[in-house]
C-alpha positions as a LaTeX table, in Angstrom:
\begin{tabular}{lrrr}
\hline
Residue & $x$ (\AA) & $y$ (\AA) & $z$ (\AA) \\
\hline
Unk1 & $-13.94$ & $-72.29$ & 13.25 \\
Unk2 & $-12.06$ & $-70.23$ & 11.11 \\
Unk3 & $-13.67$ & $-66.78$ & 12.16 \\
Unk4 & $-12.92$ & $-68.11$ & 15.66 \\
Unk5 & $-8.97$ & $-68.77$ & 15.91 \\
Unk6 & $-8.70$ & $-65.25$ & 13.30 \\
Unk7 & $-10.52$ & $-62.92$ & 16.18 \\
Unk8 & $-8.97$ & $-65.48$ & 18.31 \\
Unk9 & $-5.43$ & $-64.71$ & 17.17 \\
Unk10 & $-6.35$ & $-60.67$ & 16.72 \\
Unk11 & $-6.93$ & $-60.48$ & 20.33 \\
Unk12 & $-3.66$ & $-62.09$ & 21.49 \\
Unk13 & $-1.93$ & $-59.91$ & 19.37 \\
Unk14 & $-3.60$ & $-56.37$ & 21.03 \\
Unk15 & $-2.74$ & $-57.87$ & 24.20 \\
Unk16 & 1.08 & $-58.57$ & 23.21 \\
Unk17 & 1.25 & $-54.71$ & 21.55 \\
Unk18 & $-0.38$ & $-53.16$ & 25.01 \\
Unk19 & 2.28 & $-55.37$ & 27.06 \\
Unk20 & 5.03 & $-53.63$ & 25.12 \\
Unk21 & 3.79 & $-50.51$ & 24.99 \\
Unk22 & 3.41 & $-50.73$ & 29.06 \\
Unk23 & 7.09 & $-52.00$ & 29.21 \\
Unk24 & 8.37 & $-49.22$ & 27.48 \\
Unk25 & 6.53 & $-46.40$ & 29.47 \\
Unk26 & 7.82 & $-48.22$ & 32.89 \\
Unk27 & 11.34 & $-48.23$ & 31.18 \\
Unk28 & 11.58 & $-44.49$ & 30.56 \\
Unk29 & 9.73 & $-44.08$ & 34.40 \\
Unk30 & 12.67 & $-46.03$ & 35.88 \\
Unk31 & 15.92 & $-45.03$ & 33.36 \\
Unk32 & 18.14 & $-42.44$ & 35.53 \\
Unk33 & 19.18 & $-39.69$ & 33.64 \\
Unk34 & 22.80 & $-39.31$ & 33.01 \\
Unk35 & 24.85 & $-37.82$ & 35.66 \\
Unk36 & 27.23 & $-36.35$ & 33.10 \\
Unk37 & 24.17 & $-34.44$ & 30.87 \\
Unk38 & 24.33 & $-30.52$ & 31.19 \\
Unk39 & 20.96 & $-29.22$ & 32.22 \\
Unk40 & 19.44 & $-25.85$ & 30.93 \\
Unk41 & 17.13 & $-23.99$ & 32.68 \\
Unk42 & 15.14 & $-21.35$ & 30.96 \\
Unk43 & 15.13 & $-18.00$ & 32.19 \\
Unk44 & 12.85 & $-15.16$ & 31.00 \\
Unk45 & 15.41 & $-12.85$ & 30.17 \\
Unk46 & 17.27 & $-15.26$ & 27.90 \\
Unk47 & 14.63 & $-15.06$ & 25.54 \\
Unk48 & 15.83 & $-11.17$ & 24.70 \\
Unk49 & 18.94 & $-12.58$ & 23.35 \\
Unk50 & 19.48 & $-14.83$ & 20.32 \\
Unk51 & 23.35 & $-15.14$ & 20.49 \\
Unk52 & 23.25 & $-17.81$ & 17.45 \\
Unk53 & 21.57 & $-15.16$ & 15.14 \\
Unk54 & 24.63 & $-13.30$ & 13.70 \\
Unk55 & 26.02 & $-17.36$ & 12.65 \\
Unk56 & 23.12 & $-17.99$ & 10.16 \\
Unk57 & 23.51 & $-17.48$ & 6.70 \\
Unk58 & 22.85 & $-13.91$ & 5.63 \\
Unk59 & 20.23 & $-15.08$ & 3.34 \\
Unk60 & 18.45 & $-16.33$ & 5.98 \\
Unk61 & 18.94 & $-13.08$ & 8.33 \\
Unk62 & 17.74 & $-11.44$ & 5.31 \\
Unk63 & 14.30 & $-13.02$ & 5.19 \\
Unk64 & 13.99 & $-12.74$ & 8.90 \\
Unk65 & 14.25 & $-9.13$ & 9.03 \\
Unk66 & 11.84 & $-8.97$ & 5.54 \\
Unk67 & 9.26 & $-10.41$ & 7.58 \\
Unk68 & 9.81 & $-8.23$ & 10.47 \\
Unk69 & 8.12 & $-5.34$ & 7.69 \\
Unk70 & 4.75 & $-4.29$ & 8.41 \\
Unk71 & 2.30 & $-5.52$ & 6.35 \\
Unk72 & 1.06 & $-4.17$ & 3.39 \\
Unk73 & $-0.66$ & $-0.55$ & 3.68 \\
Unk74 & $-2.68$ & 2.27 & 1.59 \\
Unk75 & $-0.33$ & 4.72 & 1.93 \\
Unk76 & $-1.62$ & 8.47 & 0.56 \\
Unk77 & 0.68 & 10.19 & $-1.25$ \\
Unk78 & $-1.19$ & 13.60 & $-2.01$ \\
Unk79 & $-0.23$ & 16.65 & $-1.30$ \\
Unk80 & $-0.31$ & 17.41 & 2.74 \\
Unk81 & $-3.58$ & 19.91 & 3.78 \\
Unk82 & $-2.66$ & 22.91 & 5.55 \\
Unk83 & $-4.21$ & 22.05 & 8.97 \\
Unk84 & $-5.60$ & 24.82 & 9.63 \\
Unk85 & $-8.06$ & 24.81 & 6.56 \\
Unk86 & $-8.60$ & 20.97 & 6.29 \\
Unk87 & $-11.04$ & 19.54 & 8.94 \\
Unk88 & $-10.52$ & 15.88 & 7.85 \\
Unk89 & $-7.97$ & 14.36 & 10.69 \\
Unk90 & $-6.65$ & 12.02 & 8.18 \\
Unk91 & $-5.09$ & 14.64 & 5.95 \\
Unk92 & $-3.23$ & 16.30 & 8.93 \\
Unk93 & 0.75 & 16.19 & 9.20 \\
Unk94 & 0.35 & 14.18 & 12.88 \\
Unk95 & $-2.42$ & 11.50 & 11.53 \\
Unk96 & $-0.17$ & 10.94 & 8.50 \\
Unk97 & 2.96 & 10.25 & 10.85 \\
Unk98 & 0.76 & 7.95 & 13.19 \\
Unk99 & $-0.78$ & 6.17 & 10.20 \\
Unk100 & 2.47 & 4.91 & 8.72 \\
Unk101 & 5.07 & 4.83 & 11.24 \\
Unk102 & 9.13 & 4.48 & 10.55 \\
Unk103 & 9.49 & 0.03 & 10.45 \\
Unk104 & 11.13 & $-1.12$ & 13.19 \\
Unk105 & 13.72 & $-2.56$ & 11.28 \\
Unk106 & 15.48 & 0.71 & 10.95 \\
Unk107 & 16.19 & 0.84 & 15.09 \\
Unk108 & 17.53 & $-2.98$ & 15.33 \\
Unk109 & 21.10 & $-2.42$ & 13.79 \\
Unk110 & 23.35 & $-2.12$ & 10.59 \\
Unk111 & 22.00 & $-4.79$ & 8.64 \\
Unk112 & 18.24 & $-4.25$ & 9.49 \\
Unk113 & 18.53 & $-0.79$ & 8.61 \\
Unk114 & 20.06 & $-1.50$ & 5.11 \\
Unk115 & 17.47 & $-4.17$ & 4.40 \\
Unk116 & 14.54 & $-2.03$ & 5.33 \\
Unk117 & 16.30 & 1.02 & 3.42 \\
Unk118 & 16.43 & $-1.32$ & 0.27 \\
Unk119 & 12.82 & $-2.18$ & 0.32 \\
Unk120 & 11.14 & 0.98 & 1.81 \\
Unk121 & 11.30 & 4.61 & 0.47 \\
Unk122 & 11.07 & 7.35 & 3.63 \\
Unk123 & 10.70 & 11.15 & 2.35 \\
Unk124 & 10.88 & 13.92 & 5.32 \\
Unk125 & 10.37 & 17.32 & 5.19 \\
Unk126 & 8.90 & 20.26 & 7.33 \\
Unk127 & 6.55 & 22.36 & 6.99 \\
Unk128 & 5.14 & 25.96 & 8.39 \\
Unk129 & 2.36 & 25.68 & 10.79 \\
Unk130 & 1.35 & 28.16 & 13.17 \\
Unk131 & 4.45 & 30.09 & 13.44 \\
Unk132 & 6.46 & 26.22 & 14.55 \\
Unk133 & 7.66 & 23.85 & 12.43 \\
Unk134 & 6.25 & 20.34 & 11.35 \\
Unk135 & 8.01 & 17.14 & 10.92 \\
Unk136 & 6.21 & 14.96 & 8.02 \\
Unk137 & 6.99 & 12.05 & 6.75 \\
Unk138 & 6.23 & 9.45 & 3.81 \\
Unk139 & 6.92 & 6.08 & 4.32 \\
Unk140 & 5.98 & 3.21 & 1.36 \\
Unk141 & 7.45 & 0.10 & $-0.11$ \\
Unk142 & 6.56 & 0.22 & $-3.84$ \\
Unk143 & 6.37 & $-3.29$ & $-4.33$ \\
Unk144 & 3.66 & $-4.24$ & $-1.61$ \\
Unk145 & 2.43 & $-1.47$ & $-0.98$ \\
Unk146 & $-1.07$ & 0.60 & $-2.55$ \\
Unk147 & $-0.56$ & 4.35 & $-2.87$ \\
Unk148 & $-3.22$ & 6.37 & $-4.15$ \\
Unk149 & $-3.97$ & 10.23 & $-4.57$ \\
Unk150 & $-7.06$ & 11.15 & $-3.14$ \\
Unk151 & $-8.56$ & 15.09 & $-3.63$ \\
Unk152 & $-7.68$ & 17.27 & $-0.97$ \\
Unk153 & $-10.49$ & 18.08 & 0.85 \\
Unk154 & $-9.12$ & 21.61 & 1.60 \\
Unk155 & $-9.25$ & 22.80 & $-2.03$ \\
Unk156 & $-13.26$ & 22.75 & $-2.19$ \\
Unk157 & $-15.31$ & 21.51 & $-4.86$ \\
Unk158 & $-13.96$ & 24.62 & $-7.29$ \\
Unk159 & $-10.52$ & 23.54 & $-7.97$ \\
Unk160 & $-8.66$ & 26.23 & $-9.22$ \\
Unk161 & $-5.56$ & 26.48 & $-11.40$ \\
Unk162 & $-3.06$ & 27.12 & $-8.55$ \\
Unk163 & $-4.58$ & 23.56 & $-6.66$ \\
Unk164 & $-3.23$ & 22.17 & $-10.29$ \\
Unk165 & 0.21 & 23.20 & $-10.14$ \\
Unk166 & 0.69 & 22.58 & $-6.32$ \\
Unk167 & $-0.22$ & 18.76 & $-7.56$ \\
Unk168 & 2.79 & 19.37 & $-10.13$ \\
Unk169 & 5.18 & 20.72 & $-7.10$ \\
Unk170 & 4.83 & 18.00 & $-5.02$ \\
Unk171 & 5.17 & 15.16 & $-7.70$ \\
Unk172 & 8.24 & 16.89 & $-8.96$ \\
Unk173 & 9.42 & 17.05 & $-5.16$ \\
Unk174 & 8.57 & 13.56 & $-4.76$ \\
Unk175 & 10.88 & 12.70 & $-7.97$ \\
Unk176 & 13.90 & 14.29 & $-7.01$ \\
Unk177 & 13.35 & 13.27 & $-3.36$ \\
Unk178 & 13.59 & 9.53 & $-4.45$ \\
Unk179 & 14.15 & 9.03 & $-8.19$ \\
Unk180 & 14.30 & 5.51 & $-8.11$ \\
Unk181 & 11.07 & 5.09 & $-6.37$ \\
Unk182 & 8.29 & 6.00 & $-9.31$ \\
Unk183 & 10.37 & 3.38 & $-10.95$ \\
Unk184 & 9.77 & 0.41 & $-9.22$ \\
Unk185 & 5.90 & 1.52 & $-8.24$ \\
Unk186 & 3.75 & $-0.92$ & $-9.62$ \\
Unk187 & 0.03 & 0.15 & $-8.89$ \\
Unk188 & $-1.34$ & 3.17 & $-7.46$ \\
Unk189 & $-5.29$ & 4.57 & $-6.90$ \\
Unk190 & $-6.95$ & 7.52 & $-7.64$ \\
Unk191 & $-9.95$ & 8.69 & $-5.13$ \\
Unk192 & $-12.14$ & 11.01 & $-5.43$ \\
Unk193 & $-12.39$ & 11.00 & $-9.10$ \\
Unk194 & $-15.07$ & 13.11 & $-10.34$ \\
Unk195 & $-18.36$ & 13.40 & $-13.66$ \\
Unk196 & $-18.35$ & 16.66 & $-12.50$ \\
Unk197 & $-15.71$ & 18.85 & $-10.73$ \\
Unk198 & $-12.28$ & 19.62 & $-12.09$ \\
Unk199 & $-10.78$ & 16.86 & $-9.70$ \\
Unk200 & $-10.68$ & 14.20 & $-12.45$ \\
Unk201 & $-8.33$ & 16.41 & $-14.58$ \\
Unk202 & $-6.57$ & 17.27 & $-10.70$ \\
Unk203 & $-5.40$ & 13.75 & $-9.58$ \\
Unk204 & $-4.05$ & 12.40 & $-13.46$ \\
Unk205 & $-2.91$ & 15.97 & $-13.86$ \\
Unk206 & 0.98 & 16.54 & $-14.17$ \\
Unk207 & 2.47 & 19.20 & $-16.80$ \\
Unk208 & 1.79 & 22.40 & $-16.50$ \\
Unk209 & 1.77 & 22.76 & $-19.95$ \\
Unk210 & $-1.52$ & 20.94 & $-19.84$ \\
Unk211 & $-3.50$ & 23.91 & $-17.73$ \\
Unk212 & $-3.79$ & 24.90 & $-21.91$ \\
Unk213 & $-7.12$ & 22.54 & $-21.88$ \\
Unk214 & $-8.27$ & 25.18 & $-18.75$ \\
Unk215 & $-8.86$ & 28.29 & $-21.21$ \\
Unk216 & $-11.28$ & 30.27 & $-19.05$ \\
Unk217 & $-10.80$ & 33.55 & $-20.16$ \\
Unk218 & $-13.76$ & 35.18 & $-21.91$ \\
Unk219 & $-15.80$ & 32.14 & $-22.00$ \\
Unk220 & $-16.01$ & 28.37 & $-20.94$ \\
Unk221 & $-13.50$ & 25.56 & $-20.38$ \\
Unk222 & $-12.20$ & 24.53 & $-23.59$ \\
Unk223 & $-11.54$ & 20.63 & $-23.33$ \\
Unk224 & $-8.62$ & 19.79 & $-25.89$ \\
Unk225 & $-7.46$ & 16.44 & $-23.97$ \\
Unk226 & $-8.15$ & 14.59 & $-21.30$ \\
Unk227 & $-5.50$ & 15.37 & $-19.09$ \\
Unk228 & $-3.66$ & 12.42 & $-17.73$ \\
Unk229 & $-0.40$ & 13.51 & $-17.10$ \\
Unk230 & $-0.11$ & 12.35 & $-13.32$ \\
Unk231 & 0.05 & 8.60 & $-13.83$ \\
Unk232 & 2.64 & 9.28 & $-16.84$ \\
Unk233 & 5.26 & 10.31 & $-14.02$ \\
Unk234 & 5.20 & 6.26 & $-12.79$ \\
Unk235 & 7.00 & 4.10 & $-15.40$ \\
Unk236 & 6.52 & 1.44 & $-13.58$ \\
Unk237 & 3.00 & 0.95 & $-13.19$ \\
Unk238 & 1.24 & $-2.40$ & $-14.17$ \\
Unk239 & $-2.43$ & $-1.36$ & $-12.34$ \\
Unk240 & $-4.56$ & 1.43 & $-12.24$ \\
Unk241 & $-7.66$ & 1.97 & $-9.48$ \\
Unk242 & $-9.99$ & 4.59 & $-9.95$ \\
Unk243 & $-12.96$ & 5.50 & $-7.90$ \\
Unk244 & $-15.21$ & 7.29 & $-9.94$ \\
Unk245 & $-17.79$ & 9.23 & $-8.13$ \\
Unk246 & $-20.96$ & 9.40 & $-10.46$ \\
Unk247 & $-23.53$ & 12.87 & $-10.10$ \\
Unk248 & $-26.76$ & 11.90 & $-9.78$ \\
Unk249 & $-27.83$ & 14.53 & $-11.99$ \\
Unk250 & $-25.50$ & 14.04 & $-14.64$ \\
Unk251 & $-25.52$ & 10.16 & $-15.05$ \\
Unk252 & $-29.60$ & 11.28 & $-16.39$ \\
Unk253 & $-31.12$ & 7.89 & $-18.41$ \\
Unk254 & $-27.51$ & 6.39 & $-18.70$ \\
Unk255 & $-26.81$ & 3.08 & $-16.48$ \\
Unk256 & $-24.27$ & 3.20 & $-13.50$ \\
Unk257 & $-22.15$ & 0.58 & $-15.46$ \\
Unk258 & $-22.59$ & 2.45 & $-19.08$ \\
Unk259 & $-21.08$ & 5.68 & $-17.94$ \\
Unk260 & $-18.09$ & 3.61 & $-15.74$ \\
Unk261 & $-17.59$ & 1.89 & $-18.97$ \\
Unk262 & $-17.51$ & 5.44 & $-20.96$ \\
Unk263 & $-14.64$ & 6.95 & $-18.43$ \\
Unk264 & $-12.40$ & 3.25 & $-18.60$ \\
Unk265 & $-12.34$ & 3.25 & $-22.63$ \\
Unk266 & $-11.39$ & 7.30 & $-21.93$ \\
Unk267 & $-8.52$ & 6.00 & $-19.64$ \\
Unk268 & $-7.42$ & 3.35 & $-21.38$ \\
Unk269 & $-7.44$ & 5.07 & $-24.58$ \\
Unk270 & $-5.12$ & 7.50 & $-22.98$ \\
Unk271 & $-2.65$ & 5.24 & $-21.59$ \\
Unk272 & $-2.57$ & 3.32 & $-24.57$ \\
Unk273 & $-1.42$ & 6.31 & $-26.90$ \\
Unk274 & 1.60 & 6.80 & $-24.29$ \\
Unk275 & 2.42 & 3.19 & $-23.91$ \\
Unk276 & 5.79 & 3.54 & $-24.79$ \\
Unk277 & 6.47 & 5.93 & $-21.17$ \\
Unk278 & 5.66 & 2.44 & $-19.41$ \\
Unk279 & 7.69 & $-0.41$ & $-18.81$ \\
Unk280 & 8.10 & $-2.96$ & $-21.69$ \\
Unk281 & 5.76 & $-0.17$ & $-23.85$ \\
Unk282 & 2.80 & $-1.74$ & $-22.27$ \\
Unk283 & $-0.13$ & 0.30 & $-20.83$ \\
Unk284 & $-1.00$ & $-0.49$ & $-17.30$ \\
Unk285 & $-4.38$ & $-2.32$ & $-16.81$ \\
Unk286 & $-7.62$ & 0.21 & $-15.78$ \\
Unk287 & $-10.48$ & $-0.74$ & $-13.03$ \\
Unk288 & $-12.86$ & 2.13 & $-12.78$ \\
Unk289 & $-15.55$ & 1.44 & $-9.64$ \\
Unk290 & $-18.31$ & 3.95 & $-9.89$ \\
Unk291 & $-20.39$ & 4.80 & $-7.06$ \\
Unk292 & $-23.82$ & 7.25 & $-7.64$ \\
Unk293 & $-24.53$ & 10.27 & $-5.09$ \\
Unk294 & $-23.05$ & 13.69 & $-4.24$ \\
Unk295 & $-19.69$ & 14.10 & $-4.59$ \\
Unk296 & $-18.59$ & 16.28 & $-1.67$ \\
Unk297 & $-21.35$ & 15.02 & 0.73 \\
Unk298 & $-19.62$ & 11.18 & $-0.05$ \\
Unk299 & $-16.36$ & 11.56 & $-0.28$ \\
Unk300 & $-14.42$ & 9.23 & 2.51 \\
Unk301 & $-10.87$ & 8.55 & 3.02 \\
Unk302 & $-11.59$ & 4.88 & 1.03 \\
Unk303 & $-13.17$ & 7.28 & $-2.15$ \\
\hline
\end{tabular}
């Protein structure tokens, strides 16, 4: 009897709960609204507008318009091609531009602009091409951002001592462009890093003073150091990328992963005896991804 008057007593229950719940749904059905309440209607237009925008907290604005950046991009920061030489569109002044537009936070107003101008770093400058002049531009934030130097295509597999110092130029133009920017860049990638051409000395390459280790004259290359320079210019880096192309000929009886090992012990070596050019005197950290097969026939914008 017990089992009886407890499903009994359940049931009476549900069917008190369902009256309720019907009472209140024919209550709101049949409640007038007030005559007094303002009604808004939306319109499509309204939606352009946010008059309450410029009464929040500036903090908060702040934030709004951080999230209005675009996301974070691999931005290249090697020297521009010449376009007539270079047959790779993405080293070409108008790929470039289209590739890392201008955030739209710098065409809102006043206080977008200086947020965006805080975060971002924008370099422009022109350049000769076929008798007309070329806008370029370089857009990055350091903090979110990857950079990476990549070889340029154009200079062929022979890099020559002039390719060497135009790498020099442009980091030195880069530096007095935006001084505070190498500062506050926190990783950056080298592509196109190579066992066998002169390109592995080209993108870590910064003094000229180094060319020295080039001593051609009268007989072969004369290797003195490994020539590093390039990442030296960037206090502020924490991370280093490297794609490492491996030749097929040269990596012989070695393993893939032995002679990727042999080049990150070289690099970190390096780093380590300069420590104290990097932030807190503490070398960044090295990841060296190898990849077997012929260098020029390979090489992509992602190596």
């Amino acid at each position: 009897m017990s089992n009886l008057d407890d499903e009994f007593a359940a049931a009476v229950e549900t069917l008190r709960l369902e009256a309720e719940i019907a009472g209140a749904n024919k209550d709101i059905f049949l409640e007038l609204p007030d005559s007094d309440q303002v009604l808004f209607i939306q319109r499509g237009e309204d939606l352009k507008d946010f008059q309450l925008f410029a009464d929040l907290p500036i903090e908060i604005r702040r934030m709004i318009w951080r999230e209005c950046f675009p996301n974070s991009r691999s931005v290249n920061i090697t020297p521009p091609c010449h376009v007539r030489v270079c047959h790779r569109s993405y080293c070409r002044p108008q790929t470039r531009a289209r590739r890392y537009p201008l955030p739209i936070t710098l065409h809102i107003n006043s206080e977008s602009r200086q947020e965006t101008l805080q975060n971002y770093t924008i370099i422009l400058w022109k350049i000769s091409e076929n008798e007309r002049q070329v806008s370029q531009q370089l857009v990055f934030d350091p903090k979110r951002d990857n950079l990476y130097l990549r070889c340029c295509c154009a200079m062929g597999p022979m890099i020559s001592d002039l390719d060497r110092k135009k790498l020099s130029r442009w980091i030195k133009f880069l530096q007095n462009a935006a001084p505070n920017a190498f500062e506050r860049i926190e990783r950056i990638e080298i592509r196109g890093y190579s066992t066998v051409f002169d390109t592995a000395d080209l993108m870590l390459k910064f003094p000229d003073t180094s060319l020295e280790r080039f001593c051609r004259v009268g007989g072969p290359a004369v290797a003195k150091e490994v020539v590093l320079g390039g990442v030296l210019q960037f206090p502020g880096l924490k991370h280093i990328k490297i794609n490492l192309w491996i030749d097929e000929v040269e990596i012989g009886q070695r393993s893939q992963q032995k002679v990727v090992g042999e080049y990150q012990k070289e690099i970190t070596t390096f780093l380590e005896k300069h420590k104290d050019i990097f932030a807190s005197e503490k070398a960044p950290d090295v990841v060296v991804e190898g990849r077997v097969g012929l260098y020029w026939a390979g090489i992509t914008d992602t190596w």
